PDB file of N, CA, C and O in Angstrom:
ATOM      1  N   MET A   1       0.819  -1.196   0.000  1.00 82.00           N
ATOM      2  CA  MET A   1       0.000   0.000   0.000  1.00 82.00           C
ATOM      3  C   MET A   1       0.864   1.262   0.000  1.00 82.00           C
ATOM      4  O   MET A   1       0.568   2.214  -0.698  1.00 82.00           O
ATOM      5  N   ALA A   2       1.933   1.249   0.793  1.00 84.00           N
ATOM      6  CA  ALA A   2       2.823   2.406   0.874  1.00 84.00           C
ATOM      7  C   ALA A   2       3.491   2.656  -0.479  1.00 84.00           C
ATOM      8  O   ALA A   2       3.681   3.817  -0.881  1.00 84.00           O
ATOM      9  N   LEU A   3       3.827   1.594  -1.186  1.00 89.00           N
ATOM     10  CA  LEU A   3       4.446   1.744  -2.498  1.00 89.00           C
ATOM     11  C   LEU A   3       3.472   2.377  -3.490  1.00 89.00           C
ATOM     12  O   LEU A   3       3.862   3.215  -4.307  1.00 89.00           O
ATOM     13  N   LEU A   4       2.213   2.018  -3.391  1.00 88.00           N
ATOM     14  CA  LEU A   4       1.179   2.592  -4.248  1.00 88.00           C
ATOM     15  C   LEU A   4       1.017   4.088  -3.968  1.00 88.00           C
ATOM     16  O   LEU A   4       0.956   4.901  -4.903  1.00 88.00           O
ATOM     17  N   VAL A   5       0.987   4.471  -2.716  1.00 91.00           N
ATOM     18  CA  VAL A   5       0.872   5.887  -2.331  1.00 91.00           C
ATOM     19  C   VAL A   5       2.095   6.652  -2.821  1.00 91.00           C
ATOM     20  O   VAL A   5       1.978   7.759  -3.375  1.00 91.00           O
ATOM     21  N   PHE A   6       3.273   6.090  -2.633  1.00 92.00           N
ATOM     22  CA  PHE A   6       4.493   6.732  -3.109  1.00 92.00           C
ATOM     23  C   PHE A   6       4.475   6.887  -4.628  1.00 92.00           C
ATOM     24  O   PHE A   6       4.858   7.933  -5.155  1.00 92.00           O
ATOM     25  N   GLY A   7       4.041   5.867  -5.327  1.00 92.00           N
ATOM     26  CA  GLY A   7       3.973   5.928  -6.791  1.00 92.00           C
ATOM     27  C   GLY A   7       3.019   7.000  -7.283  1.00 92.00           C
ATOM     28  O   GLY A   7       3.332   7.752  -8.207  1.00 92.00           O
ATOM     29  N   PHE A   8       1.840   7.096  -6.663  1.00 91.00           N
ATOM     30  CA  PHE A   8       0.890   8.135  -7.048  1.00 91.00           C
ATOM     31  C   PHE A   8       1.405   9.524  -6.692  1.00 91.00           C
ATOM     32  O   PHE A   8       1.151  10.492  -7.403  1.00 91.00           O
ATOM     33  N   GLY A   9       2.147   9.636  -5.596  1.00 92.00           N
ATOM     34  CA  GLY A   9       2.758  10.917  -5.228  1.00 92.00           C
ATOM     35  C   GLY A   9       3.783  11.355  -6.270  1.00 92.00           C
ATOM     36  O   GLY A   9       3.829  12.516  -6.670  1.00 92.00           O
ATOM     37  N   ALA A  10       4.610  10.411  -6.714  1.00 94.00           N
ATOM     38  CA  ALA A  10       5.607  10.713  -7.738  1.00 94.00           C
ATOM     39  C   ALA A  10       4.929  11.080  -9.059  1.00 94.00           C
ATOM     40  O   ALA A  10       5.342  12.022  -9.744  1.00 94.00           O
ATOM     41  N   LEU A  11       3.869  10.381  -9.413  1.00 93.00           N
ATOM     42  CA  LEU A  11       3.129  10.682 -10.629  1.00 93.00           C
ATOM     43  C   LEU A  11       2.504  12.075 -10.561  1.00 93.00           C
ATOM     44  O   LEU A  11       2.541  12.831 -11.546  1.00 93.00           O
ATOM     45  N   SER A  12       1.979  12.434  -9.397  1.00 93.00           N
ATOM     46  CA  SER A  12       1.402  13.772  -9.226  1.00 93.00           C
ATOM     47  C   SER A  12       2.468  14.846  -9.331  1.00 93.00           C
ATOM     48  O   SER A  12       2.234  15.921  -9.899  1.00 93.00           O
ATOM     49  N   ALA A  13       3.653  14.588  -8.787  1.00 95.00           N
ATOM     50  CA  ALA A  13       4.748  15.556  -8.868  1.00 95.00           C
ATOM     51  C   ALA A  13       5.186  15.760 -10.315  1.00 95.00           C
ATOM     52  O   ALA A  13       5.454  16.894 -10.739  1.00 95.00           O
ATOM     53  N   ILE A  14       5.237  14.704 -11.089  1.00 95.00           N
ATOM     54  CA  ILE A  14       5.601  14.809 -12.506  1.00 95.00           C
ATOM     55  C   ILE A  14       4.537  15.595 -13.270  1.00 95.00           C
ATOM     56  O   ILE A  14       4.862  16.472 -14.079  1.00 95.00           O
ATOM     57  N   ALA A  15       3.277  15.311 -12.994  1.00 90.00           N
ATOM     58  CA  ALA A  15       2.194  16.038 -13.654  1.00 90.00           C
ATOM     59  C   ALA A  15       2.233  17.522 -13.298  1.00 90.00           C
ATOM     60  O   ALA A  15       2.040  18.384 -14.169  1.00 90.00           O
ATOM     61  N   LEU A  16       2.502  17.848 -12.057  1.00 90.00           N
ATOM     62  CA  LEU A  16       2.594  19.243 -11.633  1.00 90.00           C
ATOM     63  C   LEU A  16       3.776  19.937 -12.296  1.00 90.00           C
ATOM     64  O   LEU A  16       3.675  21.104 -12.707  1.00 90.00           O
ATOM     65  N   ALA A  17       4.901  19.254 -12.429  1.00 94.00           N
ATOM     66  CA  ALA A  17       6.065  19.826 -13.107  1.00 94.00           C
ATOM     67  C   ALA A  17       5.757  20.103 -14.582  1.00 94.00           C
ATOM     68  O   ALA A  17       6.140  21.142 -15.120  1.00 94.00           O
ATOM     69  N   CYS A  18       5.050  19.189 -15.231  1.00 92.00           N
ATOM     70  CA  CYS A  18       4.651  19.403 -16.630  1.00 92.00           C
ATOM     71  C   CYS A  18       3.684  20.568 -16.744  1.00 92.00           C
ATOM     72  O   CYS A  18       3.777  21.372 -17.680  1.00 92.00           O
ATOM     73  N   HIS A  19       2.770  20.675 -15.812  1.00 88.00           N
ATOM     74  CA  HIS A  19       1.801  21.777 -15.799  1.00 88.00           C
ATOM     75  C   HIS A  19       2.532  23.116 -15.652  1.00 88.00           C
ATOM     76  O   HIS A  19       2.245  24.078 -16.363  1.00 88.00           O
ATOM     77  N   PHE A  20       3.495  23.187 -14.747  1.00 91.00           N
ATOM     78  CA  PHE A  20       4.264  24.401 -14.528  1.00 91.00           C
ATOM     79  C   PHE A  20       5.086  24.751 -15.768  1.00 91.00           C
ATOM     80  O   PHE A  20       5.149  25.909 -16.178  1.00 91.00           O
ATOM     81  N   SER A  21       5.700  23.762 -16.379  1.00 93.00           N
ATOM     82  CA  SER A  21       6.494  23.989 -17.582  1.00 93.00           C
ATOM     83  C   SER A  21       5.617  24.498 -18.728  1.00 93.00           C
ATOM     84  O   SER A  21       6.003  25.413 -19.455  1.00 93.00           O
ATOM     85  N   ALA A  22       4.438  23.923 -18.870  1.00 89.00           N
ATOM     86  CA  ALA A  22       3.518  24.363 -19.929  1.00 89.00           C
ATOM     87  C   ALA A  22       3.055  25.790 -19.687  1.00 89.00           C
ATOM     88  O   ALA A  22       2.884  26.561 -20.641  1.00 89.00           O
ATOM     89  N   SER A  23       2.885  26.169 -18.433  1.00 89.00           N
ATOM     90  CA  SER A  23       2.423  27.529 -18.145  1.00 89.00           C
ATOM     91  C   SER A  23       3.449  28.569 -18.567  1.00 89.00           C
ATOM     92  O   SER A  23       3.094  29.703 -18.874  1.00 89.00           O
ATOM     93  N   GLN A  24       4.716  28.197 -18.589  1.00 92.00           N
ATOM     94  CA  GLN A  24       5.753  29.130 -19.011  1.00 92.00           C
ATOM     95  C   GLN A  24       5.947  29.149 -20.526  1.00 92.00           C
ATOM     96  O   GLN A  24       6.394  30.150 -21.073  1.00 92.00           O
ATOM     97  N   LYS A  25       5.608  28.070 -21.202  1.00 93.00           N
ATOM     98  CA  LYS A  25       5.877  27.955 -22.632  1.00 93.00           C
ATOM     99  C   LYS A  25       4.696  28.334 -23.513  1.00 93.00           C
ATOM    100  O   LYS A  25       4.883  28.726 -24.659  1.00 93.00           O
ATOM    101  N   LEU A  26       3.473  28.205 -22.997  1.00 89.00           N
ATOM    102  CA  LEU A  26       2.283  28.497 -23.795  1.00 89.00           C
ATOM    103  C   LEU A  26       1.816  29.923 -23.554  1.00 89.00           C
ATOM    104  O   LEU A  26       2.117  30.522 -22.519  1.00 89.00           O
ATOM    105  N   THR A  27       1.067  30.452 -24.505  1.00 86.00           N
ATOM    106  CA  THR A  27       0.467  31.759 -24.286  1.00 86.00           C
ATOM    107  C   THR A  27      -0.584  31.643 -23.190  1.00 86.00           C
ATOM    108  O   THR A  27      -1.140  30.565 -22.949  1.00 86.00           O
ATOM    109  N   MET A  28      -0.868  32.758 -22.537  1.00 83.00           N
ATOM    110  CA  MET A  28      -1.819  32.731 -21.420  1.00 83.00           C
ATOM    111  C   MET A  28      -3.203  32.286 -21.890  1.00 83.00           C
ATOM    112  O   MET A  28      -3.887  31.544 -21.200  1.00 83.00           O
ATOM    113  N   GLY A  29      -3.617  32.741 -23.075  1.00 77.00           N
ATOM    114  CA  GLY A  29      -4.930  32.348 -23.590  1.00 77.00           C
ATOM    115  C   GLY A  29      -5.042  30.853 -23.820  1.00 77.00           C
ATOM    116  O   GLY A  29      -6.028  30.217 -23.440  1.00 77.00           O
ATOM    117  N   LEU A  30      -4.023  30.274 -24.450  1.00 81.00           N
ATOM    118  CA  LEU A  30      -4.050  28.834 -24.720  1.00 81.00           C
ATOM    119  C   LEU A  30      -3.945  28.038 -23.428  1.00 81.00           C
ATOM    120  O   LEU A  30      -4.660  27.049 -23.240  1.00 81.00           O
ATOM    121  N   PHE A  31      -3.096  28.476 -22.520  1.00 85.00           N
ATOM    122  CA  PHE A  31      -2.960  27.769 -21.244  1.00 85.00           C
ATOM    123  C   PHE A  31      -4.268  27.817 -20.457  1.00 85.00           C
ATOM    124  O   PHE A  31      -4.692  26.825 -19.870  1.00 85.00           O
ATOM    125  N   GLY A  32      -4.925  28.968 -20.473  1.00 78.00           N
ATOM    126  CA  GLY A  32      -6.214  29.086 -19.795  1.00 78.00           C
ATOM    127  C   GLY A  32      -7.267  28.187 -20.408  1.00 78.00           C
ATOM    128  O   GLY A  32      -8.040  27.539 -19.699  1.00 78.00           O
ATOM    129  N   LEU A  33      -7.281  28.139 -21.735  1.00 76.00           N
ATOM    130  CA  LEU A  33      -8.236  27.279 -22.425  1.00 76.00           C
ATOM    131  C   LEU A  33      -8.018  25.813 -22.065  1.00 76.00           C
ATOM    132  O   LEU A  33      -8.965  25.086 -21.749  1.00 76.00           O
ATOM    133  N   LEU A  34      -6.775  25.385 -22.082  1.00 81.00           N
ATOM    134  CA  LEU A  34      -6.474  23.999 -21.738  1.00 81.00           C
ATOM    135  C   LEU A  34      -6.800  23.693 -20.281  1.00 81.00           C
ATOM    136  O   LEU A  34      -7.238  22.589 -19.947  1.00 81.00           O
ATOM    137  N   THR A  35      -6.615  24.677 -19.399  1.00 81.00           N
ATOM    138  CA  THR A  35      -6.943  24.493 -17.992  1.00 81.00           C
ATOM    139  C   THR A  35      -8.446  24.331 -17.801  1.00 81.00           C
ATOM    140  O   THR A  35      -8.897  23.557 -16.955  1.00 81.00           O
ATOM    141  N   TYR A  36      -9.236  25.044 -18.591  1.00 75.00           N
ATOM    142  CA  TYR A  36     -10.682  24.919 -18.499  1.00 75.00           C
ATOM    143  C   TYR A  36     -11.186  23.625 -19.145  1.00 75.00           C
ATOM    144  O   TYR A  36     -12.201  23.075 -18.732  1.00 75.00           O
ATOM    145  N   ILE A  37     -10.499  23.149 -20.159  1.00 80.00           N
ATOM    146  CA  ILE A  37     -10.962  21.960 -20.877  1.00 80.00           C
ATOM    147  C   ILE A  37     -10.838  20.700 -20.024  1.00 80.00           C
ATOM    148  O   ILE A  37     -11.674  19.798 -20.115  1.00 80.00           O
ATOM    149  N   GLU A  38      -9.834  20.640 -19.159  1.00 80.00           N
ATOM    150  CA  GLU A  38      -9.617  19.434 -18.354  1.00 80.00           C
ATOM    151  C   GLU A  38     -10.841  19.022 -17.548  1.00 80.00           C
ATOM    152  O   GLU A  38     -11.281  17.867 -17.651  1.00 80.00           O
ATOM    153  N   PRO A  39     -11.444  19.910 -16.744  1.00 77.00           N
ATOM    154  CA  PRO A  39     -12.617  19.451 -15.992  1.00 77.00           C
ATOM    155  C   PRO A  39     -13.808  19.112 -16.878  1.00 77.00           C
ATOM    156  O   PRO A  39     -14.603  18.232 -16.547  1.00 77.00           O
ATOM    157  N   VAL A  40     -13.903  19.773 -18.024  1.00 79.00           N
ATOM    158  CA  VAL A  40     -15.004  19.471 -18.942  1.00 79.00           C
ATOM    159  C   VAL A  40     -14.846  18.054 -19.491  1.00 79.00           C
ATOM    160  O   VAL A  40     -15.810  17.291 -19.549  1.00 79.00           O
ATOM    161  N   LEU A  41     -13.623  17.695 -19.858  1.00 84.00           N
ATOM    162  CA  LEU A  41     -13.379  16.339 -20.353  1.00 84.00           C
ATOM    163  C   LEU A  41     -13.617  15.297 -19.264  1.00 84.00           C
ATOM    164  O   LEU A  41     -14.152  14.223 -19.540  1.00 84.00           O
ATOM    165  N   LEU A  42     -13.244  15.626 -18.029  1.00 83.00           N
ATOM    166  CA  LEU A  42     -13.503  14.698 -16.929  1.00 83.00           C
ATOM    167  C   LEU A  42     -15.001  14.476 -16.731  1.00 83.00           C
ATOM    168  O   LEU A  42     -15.443  13.356 -16.477  1.00 83.00           O
ATOM    169  N   VAL A  43     -15.785  15.534 -16.868  1.00 81.00           N
ATOM    170  CA  VAL A  43     -17.236  15.399 -16.737  1.00 81.00           C
ATOM    171  C   VAL A  43     -17.794  14.551 -17.876  1.00 81.00           C
ATOM    172  O   VAL A  43     -18.633  13.673 -17.655  1.00 81.00           O
ATOM    173  N   LEU A  44     -17.336  14.806 -19.098  1.00 86.00           N
ATOM    174  CA  LEU A  44     -17.826  14.022 -20.231  1.00 86.00           C
ATOM    175  C   LEU A  44     -17.512  12.535 -20.066  1.00 86.00           C
ATOM    176  O   LEU A  44     -18.362  11.684 -20.323  1.00 86.00           O
ATOM    177  N   VAL A  45     -16.301  12.224 -19.622  1.00 90.00           N
ATOM    178  CA  VAL A  45     -15.937  10.824 -19.403  1.00 90.00           C
ATOM    179  C   VAL A  45     -16.789  10.213 -18.300  1.00 90.00           C
ATOM    180  O   VAL A  45     -17.277   9.088 -18.435  1.00 90.00           O
ATOM    181  N   SER A  46     -16.996  10.974 -17.213  1.00 89.00           N
ATOM    182  CA  SER A  46     -17.812  10.423 -16.126  1.00 89.00           C
ATOM    183  C   SER A  46     -19.256  10.200 -16.570  1.00 89.00           C
ATOM    184  O   SER A  46     -19.888   9.225 -16.158  1.00 89.00           O
ATOM    185  N   LEU A  47     -19.773  11.099 -17.418  1.00 89.00           N
ATOM    186  CA  LEU A  47     -21.130  10.900 -17.943  1.00 89.00           C
ATOM    187  C   LEU A  47     -21.201   9.668 -18.836  1.00 89.00           C
ATOM    188  O   LEU A  47     -22.177   8.918 -18.803  1.00 89.00           O
ATOM    189  N   LEU A  48     -20.157   9.450 -19.622  1.00 94.00           N
ATOM    190  CA  LEU A  48     -20.115   8.257 -20.470  1.00 94.00           C
ATOM    191  C   LEU A  48     -20.040   6.977 -19.632  1.00 94.00           C
ATOM    192  O   LEU A  48     -20.505   5.926 -20.062  1.00 94.00           O
ATOM    193  N   LEU A  49     -19.467   7.085 -18.452  1.00 95.00           N
ATOM    194  CA  LEU A  49     -19.352   5.925 -17.565  1.00 95.00           C
ATOM    195  C   LEU A  49     -20.570   5.754 -16.658  1.00 95.00           C
ATOM    196  O   LEU A  49     -20.582   4.879 -15.800  1.00 95.00           O
ATOM    197  N   GLY A  50     -21.587   6.601 -16.827  1.00 93.00           N
ATOM    198  CA  GLY A  50     -22.826   6.417 -16.099  1.00 93.00           C
ATOM    199  C   GLY A  50     -23.046   7.316 -14.891  1.00 93.00           C
ATOM    200  O   GLY A  50     -24.033   7.161 -14.189  1.00 93.00           O
ATOM    201  N   GLU A  51     -22.136   8.234 -14.627  1.00 90.00           N
ATOM    202  CA  GLU A  51     -22.325   9.150 -13.504  1.00 90.00           C
ATOM    203  C   GLU A  51     -23.411  10.171 -13.834  1.00 90.00           C
ATOM    204  O   GLU A  51     -23.705  10.437 -14.987  1.00 90.00           O
ATOM    205  N   ARG A  52     -23.966  10.770 -12.815  1.00 89.00           N
ATOM    206  CA  ARG A  52     -24.988  11.807 -12.970  1.00 89.00           C
ATOM    207  C   ARG A  52     -24.489  13.103 -12.345  1.00 89.00           C
ATOM    208  O   ARG A  52     -23.796  13.074 -11.327  1.00 89.00           O
ATOM    209  N   ILE A  53     -24.858  14.233 -12.943  1.00 85.00           N
ATOM    210  CA  ILE A  53     -24.505  15.540 -12.394  1.00 85.00           C
ATOM    211  C   ILE A  53     -25.642  15.990 -11.494  1.00 85.00           C
ATOM    212  O   ILE A  53     -26.797  16.033 -11.917  1.00 85.00           O
ATOM    213  N   SER A  54     -25.297  16.353 -10.267  1.00 87.00           N
ATOM    214  CA  SER A  54     -26.336  16.833  -9.351  1.00 87.00           C
ATOM    215  C   SER A  54     -26.691  18.279  -9.702  1.00 87.00           C
ATOM    216  O   SER A  54     -25.909  18.993 -10.336  1.00 87.00           O
ATOM    217  N   SER A  55     -27.858  18.686  -9.291  1.00 90.00           N
ATOM    218  CA  SER A  55     -28.290  20.054  -9.592  1.00 90.00           C
ATOM    219  C   SER A  55     -27.396  21.080  -8.903  1.00 90.00           C
ATOM    220  O   SER A  55     -27.281  22.204  -9.371  1.00 90.00           O
ATOM    221  N   ALA A  56     -26.741  20.720  -7.828  1.00 92.00           N
ATOM    222  CA  ALA A  56     -25.824  21.638  -7.144  1.00 92.00           C
ATOM    223  C   ALA A  56     -24.549  21.870  -7.949  1.00 92.00           C
ATOM    224  O   ALA A  56     -23.906  22.909  -7.808  1.00 92.00           O
ATOM    225  N   ASP A  57     -24.175  20.909  -8.816  1.00 85.00           N
ATOM    226  CA  ASP A  57     -22.959  21.037  -9.613  1.00 85.00           C
ATOM    227  C   ASP A  57     -23.174  21.777 -10.925  1.00 85.00           C
ATOM    228  O   ASP A  57     -22.206  22.213 -11.554  1.00 85.00           O
ATOM    229  N   VAL A  58     -24.404  21.911 -11.358  1.00 86.00           N
ATOM    230  CA  VAL A  58     -24.689  22.537 -12.657  1.00 86.00           C
ATOM    231  C   VAL A  58     -24.149  23.962 -12.754  1.00 86.00           C
ATOM    232  O   VAL A  58     -23.525  24.309 -13.761  1.00 86.00           O
ATOM    233  N   PRO A  59     -24.330  24.836 -11.754  1.00 92.00           N
ATOM    234  CA  PRO A  59     -23.794  26.201 -11.883  1.00 92.00           C
ATOM    235  C   PRO A  59     -22.276  26.225 -12.086  1.00 92.00           C
ATOM    236  O   PRO A  59     -21.758  27.067 -12.835  1.00 92.00           O
ATOM    237  N   THR A  60     -21.579  25.308 -11.462  1.00 87.00           N
ATOM    238  CA  THR A  60     -20.125  25.246 -11.641  1.00 87.00           C
ATOM    239  C   THR A  60     -19.770  24.963 -13.086  1.00 87.00           C
ATOM    240  O   THR A  60     -18.909  25.631 -13.682  1.00 87.00           O
ATOM    241  N   PHE A  61     -20.431  23.999 -13.691  1.00 81.00           N
ATOM    242  CA  PHE A  61     -20.108  23.645 -15.059  1.00 81.00           C
ATOM    243  C   PHE A  61     -20.601  24.695 -16.050  1.00 81.00           C
ATOM    244  O   PHE A  61     -19.997  24.894 -17.107  1.00 81.00           O
ATOM    245  N   VAL A  62     -21.655  25.393 -15.715  1.00 87.00           N
ATOM    246  CA  VAL A  62     -22.091  26.510 -16.559  1.00 87.00           C
ATOM    247  C   VAL A  62     -21.008  27.587 -16.583  1.00 87.00           C
ATOM    248  O   VAL A  62     -20.672  28.129 -17.643  1.00 87.00           O
ATOM    249  N   CYS A  63     -20.429  27.888 -15.425  1.00 88.00           N
ATOM    250  CA  CYS A  63     -19.350  28.885 -15.368  1.00 88.00           C
ATOM    251  C   CYS A  63     -18.128  28.422 -16.170  1.00 88.00           C
ATOM    252  O   CYS A  63     -17.490  29.222 -16.863  1.00 88.00           O
ATOM    253  N   ILE A  64     -17.809  27.151 -16.084  1.00 80.00           N
ATOM    254  CA  ILE A  64     -16.673  26.621 -16.843  1.00 80.00           C
ATOM    255  C   ILE A  64     -16.932  26.749 -18.339  1.00 80.00           C
ATOM    256  O   ILE A  64     -16.063  27.185 -19.104  1.00 80.00           O
ATOM    257  N   TRP A  65     -18.132  26.393 -18.793  1.00 82.00           N
ATOM    258  CA  TRP A  65     -18.461  26.504 -20.214  1.00 82.00           C
ATOM    259  C   TRP A  65     -18.448  27.956 -20.670  1.00 82.00           C
ATOM    260  O   TRP A  65     -18.016  28.265 -21.783  1.00 82.00           O
ATOM    261  N   MET A  66     -18.922  28.857 -19.821  1.00 88.00           N
ATOM    262  CA  MET A  66     -18.879  30.278 -20.185  1.00 88.00           C
ATOM    263  C   MET A  66     -17.434  30.756 -20.310  1.00 88.00           C
ATOM    264  O   MET A  66     -17.099  31.511 -21.228  1.00 88.00           O
ATOM    265  N   GLY A  67     -16.578  30.311 -19.403  1.00 82.00           N
ATOM    266  CA  GLY A  67     -15.162  30.648 -19.494  1.00 82.00           C
ATOM    267  C   GLY A  67     -14.534  30.124 -20.769  1.00 82.00           C
ATOM    268  O   GLY A  67     -13.744  30.807 -21.424  1.00 82.00           O
ATOM    269  N   LEU A  68     -14.886  28.891 -21.145  1.00 79.00           N
ATOM    270  CA  LEU A  68     -14.384  28.324 -22.403  1.00 79.00           C
ATOM    271  C   LEU A  68     -14.842  29.139 -23.610  1.00 79.00           C
ATOM    272  O   LEU A  68     -14.067  29.383 -24.535  1.00 79.00           O
ATOM    273  N   LEU A  69     -16.093  29.559 -23.594  1.00 85.00           N
ATOM    274  CA  LEU A  69     -16.605  30.352 -24.712  1.00 85.00           C
ATOM    275  C   LEU A  69     -15.897  31.700 -24.812  1.00 85.00           C
ATOM    276  O   LEU A  69     -15.553  32.144 -25.912  1.00 85.00           O
ATOM    277  N   VAL A  70     -15.658  32.339 -23.677  1.00 87.00           N
ATOM    278  CA  VAL A  70     -14.950  33.624 -23.686  1.00 87.00           C
ATOM    279  C   VAL A  70     -13.534  33.448 -24.214  1.00 87.00           C
ATOM    280  O   VAL A  70     -13.071  34.221 -25.062  1.00 87.00           O
ATOM    281  N   LEU A  71     -12.822  32.419 -23.745  1.00 78.00           N
ATOM    282  CA  LEU A  71     -11.464  32.179 -24.224  1.00 78.00           C
ATOM    283  C   LEU A  71     -11.441  31.829 -25.706  1.00 78.00           C
ATOM    284  O   LEU A  71     -10.560  32.274 -26.450  1.00 78.00           O
ATOM    285  N   ALA A  72     -12.377  31.023 -26.160  1.00 81.00           N
ATOM    286  CA  ALA A  72     -12.432  30.666 -27.577  1.00 81.00           C
ATOM    287  C   ALA A  72     -12.734  31.891 -28.435  1.00 81.00           C
ATOM    288  O   ALA A  72     -12.115  32.085 -29.492  1.00 81.00           O
ATOM    289  N   PHE A  73     -13.659  32.728 -27.979  1.00 87.00           N
ATOM    290  CA  PHE A  73     -13.986  33.950 -28.712  1.00 87.00           C
ATOM    291  C   PHE A  73     -12.777  34.871 -28.780  1.00 87.00           C
ATOM    292  O   PHE A  73     -12.459  35.422 -29.835  1.00 87.00           O
ATOM    293  N   GLU A  74     -12.089  35.044 -27.662  1.00 85.00           N
ATOM    294  CA  GLU A  74     -10.908  35.906 -27.627  1.00 85.00           C
ATOM    295  C   GLU A  74      -9.808  35.371 -28.538  1.00 85.00           C
ATOM    296  O   GLU A  74      -9.143  36.109 -29.256  1.00 85.00           O
ATOM    297  N   GLY A  75      -9.616  34.066 -28.542  1.00 81.00           N
ATOM    298  CA  GLY A  75      -8.605  33.461 -29.410  1.00 81.00           C
ATOM    299  C   GLY A  75      -8.933  33.617 -30.876  1.00 81.00           C
ATOM    300  O   GLY A  75      -8.058  33.918 -31.691  1.00 81.00           O
ATOM    301  N   ALA A  76     -10.198  33.417 -31.233  1.00 85.00           N
ATOM    302  CA  ALA A  76     -10.601  33.589 -32.634  1.00 85.00           C
ATOM    303  C   ALA A  76     -10.451  35.040 -33.069  1.00 85.00           C
ATOM    304  O   ALA A  76      -9.997  35.326 -34.187  1.00 85.00           O
ATOM    305  N   ARG A  77     -10.806  35.974 -32.200  1.00 90.00           N
ATOM    306  CA  ARG A  77     -10.685  37.397 -32.517  1.00 90.00           C
ATOM    307  C   ARG A  77      -9.219  37.788 -32.703  1.00 90.00           C
ATOM    308  O   ARG A  77      -8.871  38.498 -33.649  1.00 90.00           O
ATOM    309  N   THR A  78      -8.354  37.294 -31.835  1.00 87.00           N
ATOM    310  CA  THR A  78      -6.923  37.583 -31.950  1.00 87.00           C
ATOM    311  C   THR A  78      -6.359  36.998 -33.235  1.00 87.00           C
ATOM    312  O   THR A  78      -5.563  37.648 -33.932  1.00 87.00           O
ATOM    313  N   LEU A  79      -6.763  35.801 -33.581  1.00 82.00           N
ATOM    314  CA  LEU A  79      -6.287  35.161 -34.805  1.00 82.00           C
ATOM    315  C   LEU A  79      -6.730  35.934 -36.034  1.00 82.00           C
ATOM    316  O   LEU A  79      -5.938  36.140 -36.967  1.00 82.00           O
ATOM    317  N   ARG A  80      -7.982  36.397 -36.039  1.00 89.00           N
ATOM    318  CA  ARG A  80      -8.457  37.206 -37.164  1.00 89.00           C
ATOM    319  C   ARG A  80      -7.672  38.499 -37.293  1.00 89.00           C
ATOM    320  O   ARG A  80      -7.348  38.923 -38.392  1.00 89.00           O
ATOM    321  N   ARG A  81      -7.374  39.141 -36.182  1.00 89.00           N
ATOM    322  CA  ARG A  81      -6.606  40.390 -36.213  1.00 89.00           C
ATOM    323  C   ARG A  81      -5.198  40.158 -36.749  1.00 89.00           C
ATOM    324  O   ARG A  81      -4.682  40.952 -37.522  1.00 89.00           O
ATOM    325  N   ARG A  82      -4.571  39.079 -36.314  1.00 86.00           N
ATOM    326  CA  ARG A  82      -3.230  38.756 -36.822  1.00 86.00           C
ATOM    327  C   ARG A  82      -3.239  38.490 -38.318  1.00 86.00           C
ATOM    328  O   ARG A  82      -2.358  38.918 -39.044  1.00 86.00           O
ATOM    329  N   ASN A  83      -4.239  37.756 -38.766  1.00 85.00           N
ATOM    330  CA  ASN A  83      -4.342  37.469 -40.201  1.00 85.00           C
ATOM    331  C   ASN A  83      -4.608  38.731 -41.008  1.00 85.00           C
ATOM    332  O   ASN A  83      -4.115  38.873 -42.116  1.00 85.00           O
ATOM    333  N   ALA A  84      -5.422  39.636 -40.467  1.00 85.00           N
ATOM    334  CA  ALA A  84      -5.724  40.889 -41.170  1.00 85.00           C
ATOM    335  C   ALA A  84      -4.475  41.762 -41.267  1.00 85.00           C
ATOM    336  O   ALA A  84      -4.254  42.410 -42.294  1.00 85.00           O
ATOM    337  N   ARG A  85      -3.646  41.781 -40.235  1.00 84.00           N
ATOM    338  CA  ARG A  85      -2.407  42.567 -40.277  1.00 84.00           C
ATOM    339  C   ARG A  85      -1.392  41.974 -41.228  1.00 84.00           C
ATOM    340  O   ARG A  85      -0.600  42.686 -41.821  1.00 84.00           O
ATOM    341  N   ALA A  86      -1.390  40.655 -41.375  1.00 79.00           N
ATOM    342  CA  ALA A  86      -0.412  39.982 -42.232  1.00 79.00           C
ATOM    343  C   ALA A  86      -0.702  40.212 -43.714  1.00 79.00           C
ATOM    344  O   ALA A  86       0.174  40.093 -44.549  1.00 79.00           O
ATOM    345  N   ARG A  87      -1.934  40.564 -44.038  1.00 76.00           N
ATOM    346  CA  ARG A  87      -2.295  40.744 -45.447  1.00 76.00           C
ATOM    347  C   ARG A  87      -1.901  42.061 -45.931  1.00 76.00           C
ATOM    348  O   ARG A  87      -1.455  42.940 -45.939  1.00 76.00           O
TER     349      ARG A  87
END
């Protein structure tokens, strides 16, 4: 059991190091988008596995989806502006 706990601790440390490294290498918009996508994907997988979302959790996921929409809109707008300047 102790070996299992140690292994999961080491795995978490590696994941945290990768997360920190990505935060320095990616743009803030892309990093934010990826940070918001993770819980959404976890919810989708749990729904596929038969879990149910309680009514108390719905506002949380609505806020996450709204954040994703804002980041996606901002990214698309920035991309259009860059393309317009390049022409």
